[in-house]
């Protein structure tokens, strides 16, 4: 069959593992390929394009569930509008913005409790980081100077 890939050659051409291709197939992200007479999976050239689409979508933050939705939009390009696709992308962007805000809050809180710790040789029973995590706040009295 010309213009087709066995799973190993598709994996190599796409830069993913054979296991990844099988996983994508099980998740419905890749259509089930035809089989050779000897049972080998034979993927068309379009499968390579689809794997590259999946990888690019993952690289900008889309989950595999999101990618399934994007692939549906891709397949139905003529019936869908740019507005639908943009809304889909904007929702993901908002999700990423929210995660960034959460991570910044986590960073600030972790920096505060880390800065409060002397990092010295005293036993961890005096550690302000553990105290802050156990009690919800660093105990100012237990802060120690670095020795």
PDB file of C-alpha atoms in Angstrom:
ATOM      1  CA  UNK A   1       0.000   0.000   0.000  1.00  0.00           C
ATOM      2  CA  UNK A   2       1.790   3.179  -1.152  1.00  0.00           C
ATOM      3  CA  UNK A   3       1.581   6.394   0.835  1.00  0.00           C
ATOM      4  CA  UNK A   4       1.110   4.572   4.100  1.00  0.00           C
ATOM      5  CA  UNK A   5       3.098   4.132   7.280  1.00  0.00           C
ATOM      6  CA  UNK A   6       3.529   1.168   9.553  1.00  0.00           C
ATOM      7  CA  UNK A   7       3.229   2.232  13.175  1.00  0.00           C
ATOM      8  CA  UNK A   8       7.000   2.367  13.746  1.00  0.00           C
ATOM      9  CA  UNK A   9       7.658   4.530  10.710  1.00  0.00           C
ATOM     10  CA  UNK A  10       4.767   6.855  11.610  1.00  0.00           C
ATOM     11  CA  UNK A  11       6.133   7.160  15.143  1.00  0.00           C
ATOM     12  CA  UNK A  12       9.579   8.034  13.809  1.00  0.00           C
ATOM     13  CA  UNK A  13       8.212  10.493  11.210  1.00  0.00           C
ATOM     14  CA  UNK A  14       6.033  12.180  13.855  1.00  0.00           C
ATOM     15  CA  UNK A  15       8.579  12.207  16.662  1.00  0.00           C
ATOM     16  CA  UNK A  16       6.402  10.241  19.086  1.00  0.00           C
ATOM     17  CA  UNK A  17       6.562   6.714  20.457  1.00  0.00           C
ATOM     18  CA  UNK A  18       4.613   3.741  19.169  1.00  0.00           C
ATOM     19  CA  UNK A  19       2.858   3.650  22.549  1.00  0.00           C
ATOM     20  CA  UNK A  20       1.752   7.261  22.075  1.00  0.00           C
ATOM     21  CA  UNK A  21       0.234   6.411  18.695  1.00  0.00           C
ATOM     22  CA  UNK A  22      -1.617   3.451  20.172  1.00  0.00           C
ATOM     23  CA  UNK A  23      -2.853   5.674  23.004  1.00  0.00           C
ATOM     24  CA  UNK A  24      -4.066   8.352  20.572  1.00  0.00           C
ATOM     25  CA  UNK A  25      -5.858   5.650  18.625  1.00  0.00           C
ATOM     26  CA  UNK A  26      -7.521   4.279  21.783  1.00  0.00           C
ATOM     27  CA  UNK A  27      -8.583   7.817  22.754  1.00  0.00           C
ATOM     28  CA  UNK A  28     -10.176   8.333  19.343  1.00  0.00           C
ATOM     29  CA  UNK A  29      -7.705  11.039  18.334  1.00  0.00           C
ATOM     30  CA  UNK A  30      -6.475   8.919  15.453  1.00  0.00           C
ATOM     31  CA  UNK A  31      -8.844   6.824  13.382  1.00  0.00           C
ATOM     32  CA  UNK A  32      -8.306   3.110  13.496  1.00  0.00           C
ATOM     33  CA  UNK A  33      -5.928   2.312  10.646  1.00  0.00           C
ATOM     34  CA  UNK A  34      -6.358  -0.300   7.994  1.00  0.00           C
ATOM     35  CA  UNK A  35      -4.433  -3.507   8.510  1.00  0.00           C
ATOM     36  CA  UNK A  36      -2.092  -5.279   6.155  1.00  0.00           C
ATOM     37  CA  UNK A  37      -2.685  -8.941   5.359  1.00  0.00           C
ATOM     38  CA  UNK A  38      -0.155  -9.772   8.058  1.00  0.00           C
ATOM     39  CA  UNK A  39      -1.980  -7.591  10.614  1.00  0.00           C
ATOM     40  CA  UNK A  40       0.275  -4.533  10.643  1.00  0.00           C
ATOM     41  CA  UNK A  41      -1.377  -1.163  11.165  1.00  0.00           C
ATOM     42  CA  UNK A  42      -1.154   0.909   7.988  1.00  0.00           C
ATOM     43  CA  UNK A  43      -1.660   4.621   8.546  1.00  0.00           C
ATOM     44  CA  UNK A  44      -2.313   7.033   5.686  1.00  0.00           C
ATOM     45  CA  UNK A  45      -0.247  10.215   5.218  1.00  0.00           C
ATOM     46  CA  UNK A  46      -3.113  12.137   6.829  1.00  0.00           C
ATOM     47  CA  UNK A  47      -2.356  10.327  10.117  1.00  0.00           C
ATOM     48  CA  UNK A  48       1.043  12.020  10.253  1.00  0.00           C
ATOM     49  CA  UNK A  49      -0.652  15.390   9.734  1.00  0.00           C
ATOM     50  CA  UNK A  50      -3.131  14.540  12.475  1.00  0.00           C
ATOM     51  CA  UNK A  51      -0.376  13.571  14.929  1.00  0.00           C
ATOM     52  CA  UNK A  52       1.416  16.839  14.162  1.00  0.00           C
ATOM     53  CA  UNK A  53      -1.862  18.714  14.739  1.00  0.00           C
ATOM     54  CA  UNK A  54      -2.233  16.962  18.119  1.00  0.00           C
ATOM     55  CA  UNK A  55       1.333  17.820  19.119  1.00  0.00           C
ATOM     56  CA  UNK A  56       0.954  21.483  18.144  1.00  0.00           C
ATOM     57  CA  UNK A  57      -2.343  21.698  20.048  1.00  0.00           C
ATOM     58  CA  UNK A  58      -0.719  20.126  23.129  1.00  0.00           C
ATOM     59  CA  UNK A  59       2.179  22.580  22.857  1.00  0.00           C
ATOM     60  CA  UNK A  60      -0.179  25.552  23.267  1.00  0.00           C
ATOM     61  CA  UNK A  61      -1.949  24.034  26.256  1.00  0.00           C
ATOM     62  CA  UNK A  62      -4.871  22.020  24.944  1.00  0.00           C
ATOM     63  CA  UNK A  63      -5.674  18.791  26.804  1.00  0.00           C
ATOM     64  CA  UNK A  64      -6.373  15.589  24.902  1.00  0.00           C
ATOM     65  CA  UNK A  65     -10.089  16.123  25.562  1.00  0.00           C
ATOM     66  CA  UNK A  66      -9.795  19.631  24.100  1.00  0.00           C
ATOM     67  CA  UNK A  67      -7.882  18.236  21.145  1.00  0.00           C
ATOM     68  CA  UNK A  68     -10.692  15.788  20.423  1.00  0.00           C
ATOM     69  CA  UNK A  69     -13.020  18.804  20.175  1.00  0.00           C
ATOM     70  CA  UNK A  70     -10.555  20.642  17.951  1.00  0.00           C
ATOM     71  CA  UNK A  71     -10.247  17.620  15.683  1.00  0.00           C
ATOM     72  CA  UNK A  72     -14.033  17.566  15.349  1.00  0.00           C
ATOM     73  CA  UNK A  73     -13.899  21.226  14.362  1.00  0.00           C
ATOM     74  CA  UNK A  74     -11.075  20.457  11.925  1.00  0.00           C
ATOM     75  CA  UNK A  75     -13.033  17.637  10.291  1.00  0.00           C
ATOM     76  CA  UNK A  76     -16.114  19.865  10.005  1.00  0.00           C
ATOM     77  CA  UNK A  77     -14.312  23.023   8.869  1.00  0.00           C
ATOM     78  CA  UNK A  78     -16.871  23.786   6.192  1.00  0.00           C
ATOM     79  CA  UNK A  79     -19.782  23.600   8.651  1.00  0.00           C
ATOM     80  CA  UNK A  80     -18.102  25.443  11.546  1.00  0.00           C
ATOM     81  CA  UNK A  81     -17.350  29.146  11.880  1.00  0.00           C
ATOM     82  CA  UNK A  82     -14.175  30.935  12.905  1.00  0.00           C
ATOM     83  CA  UNK A  83     -16.222  32.332  15.779  1.00  0.00           C
ATOM     84  CA  UNK A  84     -16.762  28.807  17.147  1.00  0.00           C
ATOM     85  CA  UNK A  85     -13.082  27.959  16.909  1.00  0.00           C
ATOM     86  CA  UNK A  86     -12.020  31.298  18.423  1.00  0.00           C
ATOM     87  CA  UNK A  87     -14.434  30.854  21.336  1.00  0.00           C
ATOM     88  CA  UNK A  88     -12.957  27.406  21.937  1.00  0.00           C
ATOM     89  CA  UNK A  89      -9.411  28.859  21.978  1.00  0.00           C
ATOM     90  CA  UNK A  90     -10.432  31.825  24.147  1.00  0.00           C
ATOM     91  CA  UNK A  91     -11.897  29.472  26.753  1.00  0.00           C
ATOM     92  CA  UNK A  92      -8.568  27.628  26.902  1.00  0.00           C
ATOM     93  CA  UNK A  93      -6.717  30.937  27.131  1.00  0.00           C
ATOM     94  CA  UNK A  94      -8.892  31.989  30.084  1.00  0.00           C
ATOM     95  CA  UNK A  95      -8.211  28.638  31.752  1.00  0.00           C
ATOM     96  CA  UNK A  96      -4.465  29.161  31.301  1.00  0.00           C
ATOM     97  CA  UNK A  97      -4.696  32.730  32.645  1.00  0.00           C
ATOM     98  CA  UNK A  98      -6.481  31.405  35.750  1.00  0.00           C
ATOM     99  CA  UNK A  99      -3.800  28.743  36.246  1.00  0.00           C
ATOM    100  CA  UNK A 100      -1.074  31.376  35.944  1.00  0.00           C
ATOM    101  CA  UNK A 101      -2.799  33.486  38.605  1.00  0.00           C
ATOM    102  CA  UNK A 102      -3.091  30.457  40.897  1.00  0.00           C
ATOM    103  CA  UNK A 103       0.581  29.617  40.358  1.00  0.00           C
ATOM    104  CA  UNK A 104       1.598  33.196  41.137  1.00  0.00           C
ATOM    105  CA  UNK A 105      -0.398  33.053  44.380  1.00  0.00           C
ATOM    106  CA  UNK A 106       1.232  29.734  45.252  1.00  0.00           C
ATOM    107  CA  UNK A 107       4.671  31.192  44.501  1.00  0.00           C
ATOM    108  CA  UNK A 108       4.025  34.213  46.733  1.00  0.00           C
ATOM    109  CA  UNK A 109       2.829  32.048  49.632  1.00  0.00           C
ATOM    110  CA  UNK A 110       5.728  29.618  49.281  1.00  0.00           C
ATOM    111  CA  UNK A 111       8.233  32.474  49.057  1.00  0.00           C
ATOM    112  CA  UNK A 112       6.827  34.004  52.275  1.00  0.00           C
ATOM    113  CA  UNK A 113       7.161  30.803  54.291  1.00  0.00           C
ATOM    114  CA  UNK A 114      10.560  30.016  52.754  1.00  0.00           C
ATOM    115  CA  UNK A 115      11.877  33.499  53.519  1.00  0.00           C
ATOM    116  CA  UNK A 116      10.680  33.095  57.122  1.00  0.00           C
ATOM    117  CA  UNK A 117      12.870  30.005  57.594  1.00  0.00           C
ATOM    118  CA  UNK A 118      16.442  30.447  58.795  1.00  0.00           C
ATOM    119  CA  UNK A 119      17.628  27.291  57.082  1.00  0.00           C
ATOM    120  CA  UNK A 120      20.030  26.756  59.966  1.00  0.00           C
ATOM    121  CA  UNK A 121      21.208  23.688  61.836  1.00  0.00           C
ATOM    122  CA  UNK A 122      18.419  23.649  64.427  1.00  0.00           C
ATOM    123  CA  UNK A 123      16.138  20.589  64.548  1.00  0.00           C
ATOM    124  CA  UNK A 124      13.167  20.658  62.165  1.00  0.00           C
ATOM    125  CA  UNK A 125      10.903  20.938  65.216  1.00  0.00           C
ATOM    126  CA  UNK A 126      11.834  24.647  65.061  1.00  0.00           C
ATOM    127  CA  UNK A 127      11.168  24.951  61.330  1.00  0.00           C
ATOM    128  CA  UNK A 128       8.855  27.812  60.402  1.00  0.00           C
ATOM    129  CA  UNK A 129       7.994  26.159  57.077  1.00  0.00           C
ATOM    130  CA  UNK A 130       6.589  23.079  58.805  1.00  0.00           C
ATOM    131  CA  UNK A 131       4.841  25.302  61.358  1.00  0.00           C
ATOM    132  CA  UNK A 132       3.255  27.402  58.624  1.00  0.00           C
ATOM    133  CA  UNK A 133       2.031  24.298  56.813  1.00  0.00           C
ATOM    134  CA  UNK A 134       0.735  22.704  60.006  1.00  0.00           C
ATOM    135  CA  UNK A 135      -0.854  25.806  61.538  1.00  0.00           C
ATOM    136  CA  UNK A 136      -1.567  27.919  58.488  1.00  0.00           C
ATOM    137  CA  UNK A 137       0.902  30.670  59.418  1.00  0.00           C
ATOM    138  CA  UNK A 138       4.555  30.994  60.390  1.00  0.00           C
ATOM    139  CA  UNK A 139       5.073  31.478  64.121  1.00  0.00           C
ATOM    140  CA  UNK A 140       7.171  34.644  64.429  1.00  0.00           C
ATOM    141  CA  UNK A 141       8.585  33.484  67.778  1.00  0.00           C
ATOM    142  CA  UNK A 142      10.137  30.396  66.222  1.00  0.00           C
ATOM    143  CA  UNK A 143      12.127  32.270  63.570  1.00  0.00           C
ATOM    144  CA  UNK A 144      15.814  31.794  64.160  1.00  0.00           C
ATOM    145  CA  UNK A 145      18.880  33.507  62.812  1.00  0.00           C
ATOM    146  CA  UNK A 146      21.126  31.539  60.508  1.00  0.00           C
ATOM    147  CA  UNK A 147      24.148  30.206  62.413  1.00  0.00           C
TER     148      UNK A 147
END
